Short mmCIF file of N, CA and C in Angstrom, two decimals:
data_model
loop_
_atom_site.label_atom_id
_atom_site.label_comp_id
_atom_site.label_asym_id
_atom_site.label_seq_id
_atom_site.Cartn_x
_atom_site.Cartn_y
_atom_site.Cartn_z
N MET A 1 20.01 4.24 32.21
CA MET A 1 18.45 3.98 33.20
C MET A 1 18.23 5.26 32.94
N ALA A 2 17.10 5.50 32.12
CA ALA A 2 16.05 6.56 31.73
C ALA A 2 15.30 6.91 32.98
N LEU A 3 15.30 7.36 34.25
CA LEU A 3 14.42 7.48 35.78
C LEU A 3 14.39 9.10 35.92
N GLU A 4 13.25 9.44 36.50
CA GLU A 4 12.96 11.08 36.56
C GLU A 4 13.55 11.17 38.21
N ASN A 5 14.26 12.03 38.26
CA ASN A 5 14.99 12.50 39.71
C ASN A 5 14.09 13.40 40.18
N PHE A 6 12.94 13.44 40.78
CA PHE A 6 12.38 13.82 41.48
C PHE A 6 12.11 13.58 42.83
N ARG A 7 12.46 13.03 43.39
CA ARG A 7 13.37 12.62 45.10
C ARG A 7 13.80 14.02 45.70
N GLU A 8 13.81 13.45 47.20
CA GLU A 8 15.16 14.76 47.46
C GLU A 8 15.96 14.40 47.85
N GLN A 9 16.16 12.99 47.29
CA GLN A 9 17.99 12.66 46.96
C GLN A 9 18.05 12.09 45.69
N CYS A 10 18.84 12.61 45.13
CA CYS A 10 19.11 12.59 43.62
C CYS A 10 19.83 11.37 43.45
N PHE A 11 19.65 10.54 42.46
CA PHE A 11 20.04 9.62 41.42
C PHE A 11 21.52 9.95 40.84
N GLY A 12 22.27 8.93 40.69
CA GLY A 12 23.11 9.03 39.98
C GLY A 12 23.42 8.97 38.58
N CYS A 13 23.44 9.97 37.75
CA CYS A 13 23.26 9.43 36.44
C CYS A 13 23.66 7.88 35.58
N GLY A 14 22.50 8.18 35.22
CA GLY A 14 23.52 5.86 34.16
C GLY A 14 23.77 6.13 32.87
N ASN A 15 24.71 5.75 32.51
CA ASN A 15 25.75 5.38 31.52
C ASN A 15 25.54 5.08 30.18
N CYS A 16 25.38 4.70 29.08
CA CYS A 16 25.70 4.59 27.91
C CYS A 16 26.40 3.13 27.50
N ARG A 17 26.41 1.85 27.17
CA ARG A 17 27.35 0.78 27.42
C ARG A 17 27.54 0.84 25.91
N PRO A 18 28.95 1.68 25.46
CA PRO A 18 29.18 1.32 24.41
C PRO A 18 29.89 -0.01 24.09
N SER A 19 29.64 -1.06 24.77
CA SER A 19 30.37 -2.66 24.72
C SER A 19 28.35 -2.97 23.96
N PHE A 20 27.80 -2.66 24.31
CA PHE A 20 26.61 -3.31 23.60
C PHE A 20 25.90 -2.00 22.41
N GLY A 21 26.93 -1.10 21.75
CA GLY A 21 26.72 -0.66 20.89
C GLY A 21 25.53 0.65 20.88
N GLN A 22 25.33 0.78 22.33
CA GLN A 22 24.93 2.48 22.33
C GLN A 22 25.67 3.58 22.54
N ILE A 23 25.16 4.76 22.11
CA ILE A 23 25.34 5.86 22.01
C ILE A 23 24.42 6.88 22.70
N THR A 24 24.79 7.46 23.52
CA THR A 24 24.14 8.82 24.05
C THR A 24 23.57 9.76 22.85
N LEU A 25 22.12 10.12 23.37
CA LEU A 25 21.04 10.61 22.61
C LEU A 25 21.00 12.13 23.13
N SER A 26 21.15 12.00 24.72
CA SER A 26 20.79 12.98 25.42
C SER A 26 20.91 12.78 26.82
N ASN A 27 22.47 13.82 27.45
CA ASN A 27 22.99 13.65 28.45
C ASN A 27 21.98 14.08 29.67
N CYS A 28 22.89 13.65 30.78
CA CYS A 28 21.72 13.49 32.32
C CYS A 28 21.26 14.66 32.40
N THR A 29 20.55 15.36 32.95
CA THR A 29 20.04 16.62 33.58
C THR A 29 19.23 16.55 35.03
N SER A 30 19.22 17.84 36.02
CA SER A 30 18.41 17.78 36.94
C SER A 30 17.38 16.75 37.24
N ASP A 31 16.70 16.71 36.02
CA ASP A 31 15.03 16.20 36.03
C ASP A 31 14.86 14.82 35.13
N ARG A 32 16.27 14.72 34.11
CA ARG A 32 15.92 13.42 33.76
C ARG A 32 17.21 13.00 33.42
N ASP A 33 17.00 11.53 33.40
CA ASP A 33 18.50 10.55 33.33
C ASP A 33 18.76 10.77 32.15
N THR A 34 20.14 10.27 31.64
CA THR A 34 20.60 9.94 30.24
C THR A 34 19.71 8.96 29.31
N ILE A 35 19.63 9.47 28.19
CA ILE A 35 18.76 8.74 27.24
C ILE A 35 19.59 8.13 26.40
N CYS A 36 20.01 6.70 26.41
CA CYS A 36 20.85 5.92 25.45
C CYS A 36 19.76 5.44 23.53
N GLY A 37 20.60 5.11 22.73
CA GLY A 37 20.30 4.92 21.83
C GLY A 37 20.94 4.59 21.14
N CYS A 38 20.72 4.31 19.96
CA CYS A 38 21.82 3.73 18.86
C CYS A 38 21.91 4.47 17.47
N GLY A 39 22.98 4.03 16.85
CA GLY A 39 23.50 5.15 15.88
C GLY A 39 23.00 4.75 14.78
N LYS A 40 23.23 5.85 14.20
CA LYS A 40 22.38 5.57 12.40
C LYS A 40 22.61 4.50 11.53
N ASN A 41 21.26 3.90 11.12
CA ASN A 41 21.43 3.06 9.98
C ASN A 41 21.96 1.25 11.23
N GLN A 42 21.18 1.95 12.62
CA GLN A 42 21.44 0.37 13.21
C GLN A 42 19.98 0.74 13.97
N TYR A 43 19.74 -0.27 14.95
CA TYR A 43 18.25 -0.86 16.07
C TYR A 43 18.45 -0.88 16.93
N GLN A 44 17.28 -0.97 17.74
CA GLN A 44 17.77 -1.85 19.44
C GLN A 44 16.79 -3.09 18.96
N MET A 45 17.52 -3.92 19.70
CA MET A 45 17.05 -5.58 19.50
C MET A 45 16.21 -5.61 20.74
N SER A 46 16.04 -4.46 21.83
CA SER A 46 14.94 -4.44 22.71
C SER A 46 14.39 -3.12 23.19
N ASN A 47 13.48 -3.04 24.07
CA ASN A 47 13.22 -1.77 24.99
C ASN A 47 13.32 -1.81 26.00
N THR A 48 14.50 -2.66 26.25
CA THR A 48 15.36 -2.09 28.08
C THR A 48 16.61 -1.29 27.86
N PRO A 49 17.13 -1.11 29.74
CA PRO A 49 18.14 -0.61 29.44
C PRO A 49 19.19 -0.87 29.20
N GLU A 50 18.97 -2.59 29.32
CA GLU A 50 20.14 -3.27 28.63
C GLU A 50 19.95 -3.70 27.18
N PHE A 51 19.51 -2.92 26.52
CA PHE A 51 19.63 -2.88 25.09
C PHE A 51 21.17 -3.15 24.17
N PHE A 52 20.94 -3.99 23.01
CA PHE A 52 21.91 -3.96 21.75
C PHE A 52 21.75 -3.45 21.07
N CYS A 53 22.89 -2.70 20.43
CA CYS A 53 22.08 -2.05 19.09
C CYS A 53 22.85 -3.02 18.10
N LYS A 54 22.00 -2.58 16.84
CA LYS A 54 22.74 -4.40 15.84
C LYS A 54 22.59 -3.58 14.25
N ASN A 55 23.18 -3.69 13.73
CA ASN A 55 23.31 -2.76 12.45
C ASN A 55 22.09 -3.21 11.69
N CYS A 56 21.48 -2.66 10.78
CA CYS A 56 20.25 -2.63 9.92
C CYS A 56 20.49 -3.54 8.93
N SER A 57 19.91 -4.00 8.07
CA SER A 57 20.87 -5.27 7.54
C SER A 57 20.52 -4.04 6.10
N SER A 58 21.39 -4.26 4.95
CA SER A 58 21.28 -3.93 3.85
C SER A 58 21.42 -5.03 2.94
N TYR A 59 20.30 -4.93 2.11
CA TYR A 59 20.29 -6.36 1.07
C TYR A 59 20.82 -6.32 -0.51
N GLN A 60 21.38 -7.15 -0.36
CA GLN A 60 21.93 -7.42 -1.68
C GLN A 60 20.87 -8.59 -2.57
N ASN A 61 20.42 -8.41 -3.64
CA ASN A 61 19.53 -9.21 -4.28
C ASN A 61 18.02 -9.60 -3.56
N GLY A 62 17.90 -8.57 -3.20
CA GLY A 62 16.13 -8.03 -2.48
C GLY A 62 15.78 -7.19 -2.94
N THR A 63 15.05 -6.91 -2.63
CA THR A 63 14.07 -5.47 -2.53
C THR A 63 13.34 -4.96 -1.12
N ILE A 64 13.57 -3.86 -0.35
CA ILE A 64 13.37 -3.28 0.96
C ILE A 64 12.16 -2.94 0.83
N ARG A 65 11.25 -3.59 1.52
CA ARG A 65 9.77 -3.68 1.86
C ARG A 65 9.69 -2.44 3.12
N GLN A 66 9.90 -2.62 4.24
CA GLN A 66 10.01 -1.87 5.13
C GLN A 66 11.45 -1.37 5.58
N HIS A 67 12.10 -0.09 5.54
CA HIS A 67 13.24 0.46 6.07
C HIS A 67 13.15 0.56 7.40
N CYS A 68 14.71 -0.02 8.23
CA CYS A 68 14.74 0.26 9.63
C CYS A 68 14.06 0.85 10.19
N THR A 69 14.06 0.47 11.75
CA THR A 69 13.56 1.84 12.52
C THR A 69 13.92 1.48 13.58
N ARG A 70 13.84 2.53 14.87
CA ARG A 70 14.29 2.35 16.22
C ARG A 70 14.60 0.85 16.72
N PHE A 71 13.15 0.24 16.63
CA PHE A 71 12.95 -1.10 16.97
C PHE A 71 13.07 -2.56 15.96
N ASN A 72 12.99 -2.20 14.68
CA ASN A 72 13.10 -3.42 13.63
C ASN A 72 13.84 -3.25 13.09
N ASP A 73 14.53 -4.39 12.70
CA ASP A 73 15.17 -4.20 11.03
C ASP A 73 14.83 -4.03 9.85
N THR A 74 15.35 -4.00 8.65
CA THR A 74 14.82 -4.10 7.51
C THR A 74 13.70 -4.95 7.43
N ILE A 75 12.94 -4.90 6.67
CA ILE A 75 12.06 -6.06 6.20
C ILE A 75 12.41 -6.10 4.37
N CYS A 76 12.85 -7.27 3.78
CA CYS A 76 12.88 -7.69 2.81
C CYS A 76 12.37 -8.90 2.36
N GLU A 77 12.04 -8.25 1.10
CA GLU A 77 12.14 -9.55 0.12
C GLU A 77 13.10 -9.64 -0.98
N CYS A 78 13.09 -11.15 -0.90
CA CYS A 78 14.34 -11.41 -1.59
C CYS A 78 13.78 -11.63 -3.63
N LEU A 79 14.98 -11.54 -4.15
CA LEU A 79 14.45 -11.77 -5.65
C LEU A 79 14.24 -13.32 -6.32
N PRO A 80 13.35 -13.41 -6.98
CA PRO A 80 13.30 -15.16 -7.83
C PRO A 80 14.79 -15.20 -7.88
N GLY A 81 14.91 -16.78 -7.61
CA GLY A 81 16.42 -17.75 -7.39
C GLY A 81 16.81 -17.11 -5.95
N TYR A 82 16.56 -16.49 -4.94
CA TYR A 82 17.01 -16.47 -3.64
C TYR A 82 16.14 -16.56 -2.33
N PHE A 83 16.94 -16.99 -1.87
CA PHE A 83 16.58 -16.84 -0.54
C PHE A 83 16.94 -16.14 0.67
N LEU A 84 15.67 -16.03 2.24
CA LEU A 84 16.14 -15.20 2.65
C LEU A 84 16.65 -16.33 3.80
N ARG A 85 18.30 -15.87 4.80
CA ARG A 85 19.31 -16.47 5.17
C ARG A 85 18.30 -15.93 6.42
N THR A 86 17.60 -16.46 7.84
CA THR A 86 17.81 -16.09 8.87
C THR A 86 18.58 -15.86 9.77
N ASP A 87 19.61 -16.80 9.74
CA ASP A 87 20.83 -16.37 10.35
C ASP A 87 21.88 -14.99 10.09
N ASP A 88 21.77 -14.34 9.04
CA ASP A 88 22.50 -13.25 8.76
C ASP A 88 21.43 -12.30 8.05
N ASN A 89 20.57 -12.52 7.92
CA ASN A 89 18.89 -11.68 7.11
C ASN A 89 19.58 -11.33 6.32
N SER A 90 20.19 -12.11 5.05
CA SER A 90 20.22 -11.45 3.99
C SER A 90 19.69 -12.62 3.08
N CYS A 91 20.13 -12.06 1.53
CA CYS A 91 19.14 -13.17 0.69
C CYS A 91 20.73 -13.73 0.03
N SER A 92 20.49 -15.07 -0.15
CA SER A 92 21.19 -15.95 -0.54
C SER A 92 20.64 -16.72 -1.93
N PRO A 93 21.58 -16.92 -2.85
CA PRO A 93 21.39 -18.11 -4.33
C PRO A 93 20.51 -19.31 -3.88
N CYS A 94 19.32 -19.47 -3.88
CA CYS A 94 19.02 -21.03 -3.85
C CYS A 94 20.04 -21.87 -4.01
N SER A 95 20.93 -22.12 -4.96
CA SER A 95 22.03 -23.07 -5.08
C SER A 95 22.66 -23.15 -4.47
N SER A 96 22.84 -21.94 -3.08
CA SER A 96 23.56 -22.33 -1.64
C SER A 96 22.86 -23.37 -0.35
N CYS A 97 21.54 -23.51 -1.15
CA CYS A 97 20.02 -23.84 -0.03
C CYS A 97 20.75 -25.00 0.14
N ASN A 98 21.05 -25.60 2.19
CA ASN A 98 20.72 -26.58 1.96
C ASN A 98 19.94 -27.48 3.38
N ASN A 99 18.55 -26.60 3.56
CA ASN A 99 17.99 -27.05 4.68
C ASN A 99 16.49 -26.95 3.96
N PRO A 100 15.52 -28.11 4.18
CA PRO A 100 14.10 -27.86 3.94
C PRO A 100 13.33 -26.85 3.20
N VAL A 101 13.53 -25.91 4.53
CA VAL A 101 12.57 -24.37 4.75
C VAL A 101 12.92 -23.80 3.07
N CYS A 102 14.20 -23.74 3.15
CA CYS A 102 14.51 -22.83 1.81
C CYS A 102 14.50 -23.72 0.75
N LYS A 103 14.54 -24.78 0.94
CA LYS A 103 14.26 -25.14 0.09
C LYS A 103 12.49 -25.69 -0.88
N ARG A 104 12.02 -25.25 0.06
CA ARG A 104 10.59 -25.63 -0.34
C ARG A 104 10.48 -24.25 -0.71
N ARG A 105 10.70 -22.82 -0.43
CA ARG A 105 10.88 -21.51 -0.93
C ARG A 105 11.31 -21.16 -2.33
N CYS A 106 12.68 -21.80 -1.85
CA CYS A 106 12.89 -22.21 -3.78
C CYS A 106 12.56 -22.69 -4.75
N GLU A 107 11.91 -23.83 -4.31
CA GLU A 107 11.28 -24.59 -5.23
C GLU A 107 10.03 -23.96 -5.88
N ALA A 108 9.40 -23.18 -4.83
CA ALA A 108 8.09 -22.52 -5.15
C ALA A 108 8.39 -21.38 -6.07
N LEU A 109 9.72 -21.18 -6.05
CA LEU A 109 9.78 -20.02 -7.21
C LEU A 109 10.33 -20.15 -8.42
N LEU A 110 10.95 -21.24 -8.36
CA LEU A 110 10.89 -22.29 -9.97
C LEU A 110 10.03 -21.95 -11.24
N PRO A 111 8.84 -22.21 -11.28
CA PRO A 111 8.51 -22.21 -12.00
C PRO A 111 8.33 -20.55 -12.56
N SER A 112 8.61 -19.75 -11.48
CA SER A 112 8.39 -17.78 -12.02
C SER A 112 9.52 -17.66 -12.88
N VAL A 113 10.61 -18.43 -12.55
CA VAL A 113 12.13 -18.08 -12.79
C VAL A 113 12.16 -18.77 -14.58
N LYS A 114 11.10 -20.21 -14.54
CA LYS A 114 11.01 -20.63 -16.03
C LYS A 114 10.41 -20.50 -16.57
N ASN A 115 9.84 -19.31 -16.68
CA ASN A 115 8.61 -18.55 -17.06
C ASN A 115 8.93 -18.42 -18.20
N PRO A 116 9.99 -17.70 -18.44
CA PRO A 116 10.78 -16.66 -20.26
C PRO A 116 10.91 -18.19 -21.28
N SER A 117 10.94 -19.11 -21.04
CA SER A 117 10.99 -19.75 -22.09
C SER A 117 9.34 -20.07 -22.51
N ASN A 118 8.13 -20.32 -21.47
CA ASN A 118 7.40 -20.33 -21.74
C ASN A 118 6.68 -19.30 -22.62
N SER A 119 6.98 -17.88 -22.30
CA SER A 119 6.59 -16.90 -23.05
C SER A 119 7.30 -16.93 -24.35
N GLU A 120 7.87 -17.10 -24.75
CA GLU A 120 8.74 -17.38 -25.75
C GLU A 120 8.22 -17.99 -26.53
N GLN A 121 7.39 -19.16 -26.49
CA GLN A 121 6.58 -20.33 -27.25
C GLN A 121 5.65 -19.56 -27.52
N LEU A 122 4.97 -18.48 -26.48
CA LEU A 122 3.41 -18.23 -26.73
C LEU A 122 3.83 -17.11 -27.72
N MET A 123 5.15 -16.33 -27.83
CA MET A 123 5.18 -15.09 -28.14
C MET A 123 5.66 -15.65 -29.91
N PHE A 124 5.77 -16.96 -29.85
CA PHE A 124 6.02 -17.82 -31.85
C PHE A 124 4.96 -17.56 -32.05
N ILE A 125 3.72 -18.60 -31.20
CA ILE A 125 2.62 -18.53 -31.72
C ILE A 125 1.94 -17.69 -31.82
N LEU A 126 1.88 -16.55 -30.91
CA LEU A 126 1.27 -15.55 -31.40
C LEU A 126 1.73 -14.82 -32.94
N SER A 127 2.48 -14.66 -32.90
CA SER A 127 3.48 -14.01 -34.05
C SER A 127 2.84 -14.93 -35.34
N SER A 128 3.10 -16.07 -35.25
CA SER A 128 2.72 -16.82 -36.19
C SER A 128 1.38 -16.63 -36.86
N LEU A 129 0.36 -16.69 -35.64
CA LEU A 129 -1.05 -16.41 -35.96
C LEU A 129 -1.24 -14.79 -36.47
N VAL A 130 -0.44 -13.73 -36.47
CA VAL A 130 -0.52 -12.52 -36.68
C VAL A 130 0.17 -12.44 -38.14
N VAL A 131 0.74 -13.59 -38.72
CA VAL A 131 1.68 -13.23 -39.78
C VAL A 131 0.37 -13.79 -40.59
N LEU A 132 -0.08 -15.29 -40.45
CA LEU A 132 -1.02 -15.90 -41.19
C LEU A 132 -2.45 -14.88 -41.45
N PHE A 133 -3.00 -14.32 -40.22
CA PHE A 133 -4.04 -13.22 -40.56
C PHE A 133 -3.54 -12.22 -41.64
N GLY A 134 -2.24 -11.48 -41.52
CA GLY A 134 -1.96 -10.80 -42.51
C GLY A 134 -1.72 -11.18 -43.77
N ALA A 135 -1.57 -12.88 -44.02
CA ALA A 135 -1.32 -13.38 -45.11
C ALA A 135 -2.55 -13.28 -45.81
N GLY A 136 -3.82 -13.90 -45.12
CA GLY A 136 -4.86 -14.21 -45.38
C GLY A 136 -5.76 -12.48 -45.70
N CYS A 137 -5.66 -11.33 -45.29
CA CYS A 137 -5.97 -10.54 -45.14
C CYS A 137 -5.47 -9.62 -46.67
N VAL A 138 -4.00 -9.60 -46.98
CA VAL A 138 -3.33 -9.39 -48.36
C VAL A 138 -4.20 -10.02 -49.38
N PHE A 139 -4.47 -11.19 -49.18
CA PHE A 139 -4.98 -12.66 -50.39
C PHE A 139 -6.53 -12.15 -50.71
N LEU A 140 -7.80 -11.77 -49.88
CA LEU A 140 -8.27 -11.13 -49.25
C LEU A 140 -8.67 -9.58 -50.60
N LEU A 141 -7.67 -8.95 -50.06
CA LEU A 141 -7.67 -7.84 -50.87
C LEU A 141 -7.36 -7.45 -52.06
N ALA A 142 -6.22 -8.71 -52.50
CA ALA A 142 -5.58 -8.80 -53.84
C ALA A 142 -6.79 -9.32 -54.76
N ARG A 143 -7.44 -10.22 -54.27
CA ARG A 143 -8.93 -10.92 -55.29
C ARG A 143 -9.71 -10.04 -55.31
N LYS A 144 -10.22 -9.13 -54.12
CA LYS A 144 -11.24 -7.96 -54.39
C LYS A 144 -10.72 -6.95 -55.77
N VAL A 145 -9.22 -6.45 -55.36
CA VAL A 145 -8.74 -5.63 -56.57
C VAL A 145 -8.62 -6.21 -57.67
N ALA A 146 -8.58 -7.55 -57.70
CA ALA A 146 -8.27 -8.57 -58.96
C ALA A 146 -10.32 -8.43 -59.61
N LYS A 147 -10.74 -8.77 -58.69
CA LYS A 147 -12.80 -8.93 -59.27
C LYS A 147 -12.88 -7.05 -60.19
N GLN A 148 -12.46 -6.39 -58.98
CA GLN A 148 -12.84 -5.35 -59.58
C GLN A 148 -12.26 -4.78 -61.03
N THR A 149 -10.91 -5.27 -61.34
CA THR A 149 -10.08 -5.09 -62.57
C THR A 149 -10.91 -5.62 -63.59
N CYS A 150 -10.81 -7.08 -63.44
CA CYS A 150 -11.76 -7.94 -64.53
C CYS A 150 -13.15 -7.32 -64.97
N LYS A 151 -13.91 -6.64 -63.82
CA LYS A 151 -15.35 -5.93 -63.70
C LYS A 151 -14.91 -4.75 -65.43
N LYS A 152 -13.80 -4.04 -64.91
CA LYS A 152 -13.72 -3.16 -65.69
C LYS A 152 -13.09 -3.81 -67.30
N ASN A 153 -12.58 -4.37 -67.56
CA ASN A 153 -12.28 -5.08 -69.02
C ASN A 153 -13.10 -6.01 -69.39
N GLN A 154 -14.40 -6.14 -68.97
CA GLN A 154 -15.83 -6.81 -69.42
C GLN A 154 -16.08 -5.89 -70.17
N LYS A 155 -16.38 -6.07 -71.79
CA LYS A 155 -17.18 -5.40 -72.49
C LYS A 155 -18.77 -5.73 -71.98
N PRO A 156 -19.64 -4.44 -71.45
CA PRO A 156 -21.01 -5.05 -71.25
C PRO A 156 -21.63 -5.41 -72.82
N SER A 157 -22.47 -6.16 -72.03
CA SER A 157 -23.27 -7.36 -73.04
C SER A 157 -24.98 -6.49 -73.23
N SER A 158 -25.35 -6.87 -74.32
CA SER A 158 -26.45 -6.16 -74.31
C SER A 158 -27.78 -7.00 -73.60
N GLY A 159 -27.64 -7.64 -72.40
CA GLY A 159 -28.14 -8.92 -71.92
C GLY A 159 -28.00 -10.13 -71.82
N LEU A 160 -28.76 -10.75 -71.74
CA LEU A 160 -28.81 -12.66 -72.13
C LEU A 160 -28.26 -12.48 -73.30
N PRO A 161 -27.20 -13.85 -73.53
CA PRO A 161 -26.72 -14.29 -74.47
C PRO A 161 -27.98 -14.99 -75.74
N SER A 162 -27.82 -14.54 -76.76
CA SER A 162 -28.59 -15.24 -77.72
C SER A 162 -28.62 -16.35 -77.92
N LEU A 163 -29.16 -17.40 -78.28
CA LEU A 163 -29.62 -19.05 -78.03
C LEU A 163 -29.04 -18.86 -79.59
N ASP A 164 -28.40 -18.50 -80.10
CA ASP A 164 -28.00 -19.16 -81.60
C ASP A 164 -26.23 -19.39 -81.18
N THR A 165 -25.37 -18.81 -79.84
CA THR A 165 -24.89 -18.34 -79.82
C THR A 165 -24.50 -19.39 -79.05
N GLU A 166 -23.06 -20.41 -78.50
CA GLU A 166 -22.74 -20.92 -77.56
C GLU A 166 -22.19 -20.78 -76.31
N PRO A 167 -23.46 -20.65 -75.26
CA PRO A 167 -22.93 -20.26 -73.90
C PRO A 167 -21.62 -20.71 -73.22
N THR A 168 -21.19 -21.96 -73.64
CA THR A 168 -19.42 -22.28 -73.48
C THR A 168 -18.21 -21.67 -73.62
N ARG A 169 -18.68 -20.99 -74.70
CA ARG A 169 -17.71 -20.14 -75.59
C ARG A 169 -17.50 -18.60 -74.57
N GLU A 170 -18.73 -18.06 -74.28
CA GLU A 170 -18.85 -16.83 -73.79
C GLU A 170 -18.48 -16.52 -72.43
N LEU A 171 -19.10 -17.61 -71.53
CA LEU A 171 -18.43 -17.80 -70.40
C LEU A 171 -16.43 -18.27 -70.20
N THR A 172 -16.47 -19.27 -71.12
CA THR A 172 -14.39 -19.22 -71.31
C THR A 172 -13.89 -18.03 -71.56
N SER A 173 -14.34 -17.44 -72.80
CA SER A 173 -13.38 -16.18 -72.81
C SER A 173 -13.75 -15.17 -71.75
N LYS A 174 -14.92 -14.78 -70.92
CA LYS A 174 -14.97 -14.48 -69.43
C LYS A 174 -14.01 -14.66 -68.36
N VAL A 175 -13.66 -16.31 -68.19
CA VAL A 175 -12.80 -16.85 -67.58
C VAL A 175 -11.77 -16.69 -67.53
N ALA A 176 -11.71 -16.59 -68.95
CA ALA A 176 -9.59 -16.61 -69.62
C ALA A 176 -9.48 -14.75 -69.42
N ASP A 177 -10.55 -13.92 -69.50
CA ASP A 177 -9.92 -12.14 -68.86
C ASP A 177 -9.47 -12.24 -67.60
N CYS A 178 -10.33 -12.80 -66.77
CA CYS A 178 -9.85 -12.93 -65.29
C CYS A 178 -9.12 -14.36 -64.76
N PRO A 179 -8.01 -14.67 -64.63
CA PRO A 179 -7.10 -15.85 -64.53
C PRO A 179 -7.57 -15.91 -63.01
N LEU A 180 -7.14 -14.70 -62.23
CA LEU A 180 -7.03 -15.04 -60.67
C LEU A 180 -8.18 -15.24 -59.91
N LEU A 181 -9.16 -15.50 -60.68
CA LEU A 181 -10.37 -15.77 -60.33
C LEU A 181 -10.53 -17.35 -60.06
N VAL A 182 -10.29 -17.63 -61.21
CA VAL A 182 -10.40 -19.02 -61.32
C VAL A 182 -9.50 -19.51 -62.01
N PRO A 183 -9.34 -20.91 -61.68
CA PRO A 183 -8.51 -22.02 -62.69
C PRO A 183 -8.70 -21.91 -63.64
N PRO A 184 -7.44 -22.23 -64.90
CA PRO A 184 -7.91 -22.57 -66.18
C PRO A 184 -8.82 -23.75 -66.01
N LEU A 185 -9.89 -23.71 -67.24
CA LEU A 185 -10.48 -24.62 -67.32
C LEU A 185 -9.47 -26.28 -67.56
N GLY A 186 -9.95 -27.10 -67.76
CA GLY A 186 -9.47 -28.39 -67.99
C GLY A 186 -8.15 -28.71 -66.70
N THR A 187 -8.70 -28.03 -65.83
CA THR A 187 -7.30 -28.58 -65.19
C THR A 187 -8.15 -28.41 -63.50
N LYS A 188 -7.50 -29.06 -62.33
CA LYS A 188 -7.97 -29.43 -61.21
C LYS A 188 -7.40 -29.69 -60.38
#
């Protein structure tokens, strides 16, 4: 009991209660009573002289959002696939859940657990599109190179074909020089 001793008659010093888990933080003096508290990695369950000390929760399968303080336990967020057990303040697997509250929480987490298969499908589709786009670019580049090669191989003509020559023969010979541009005549 932390009381100040300003009276003519002094009070007796209070004692900490080891059975409650209390330890002495400061001994009794002529002007101050004994100050009790909790040990390292413990917190007080209330701010009264009859408080109990409880060990701070350490979480497996969870991440700590706020560390244990003098009056509050550790605050944790359980990993996907786990739920917070309020009776012992621990993260347990959803497979061990047997009440409606944790079932709702675990069911809400299930879509995020199943997402890897969706992301695999998305990755396959995106990879396929990249491959098709790359193949299209290679095809267009090859066609451009073929056109330039064919232009170099063609002999410069003196202008328009003469009226006495047959235009189809000239066209056929030019097409034969560049087989990559057009399929051979007579095939469909």
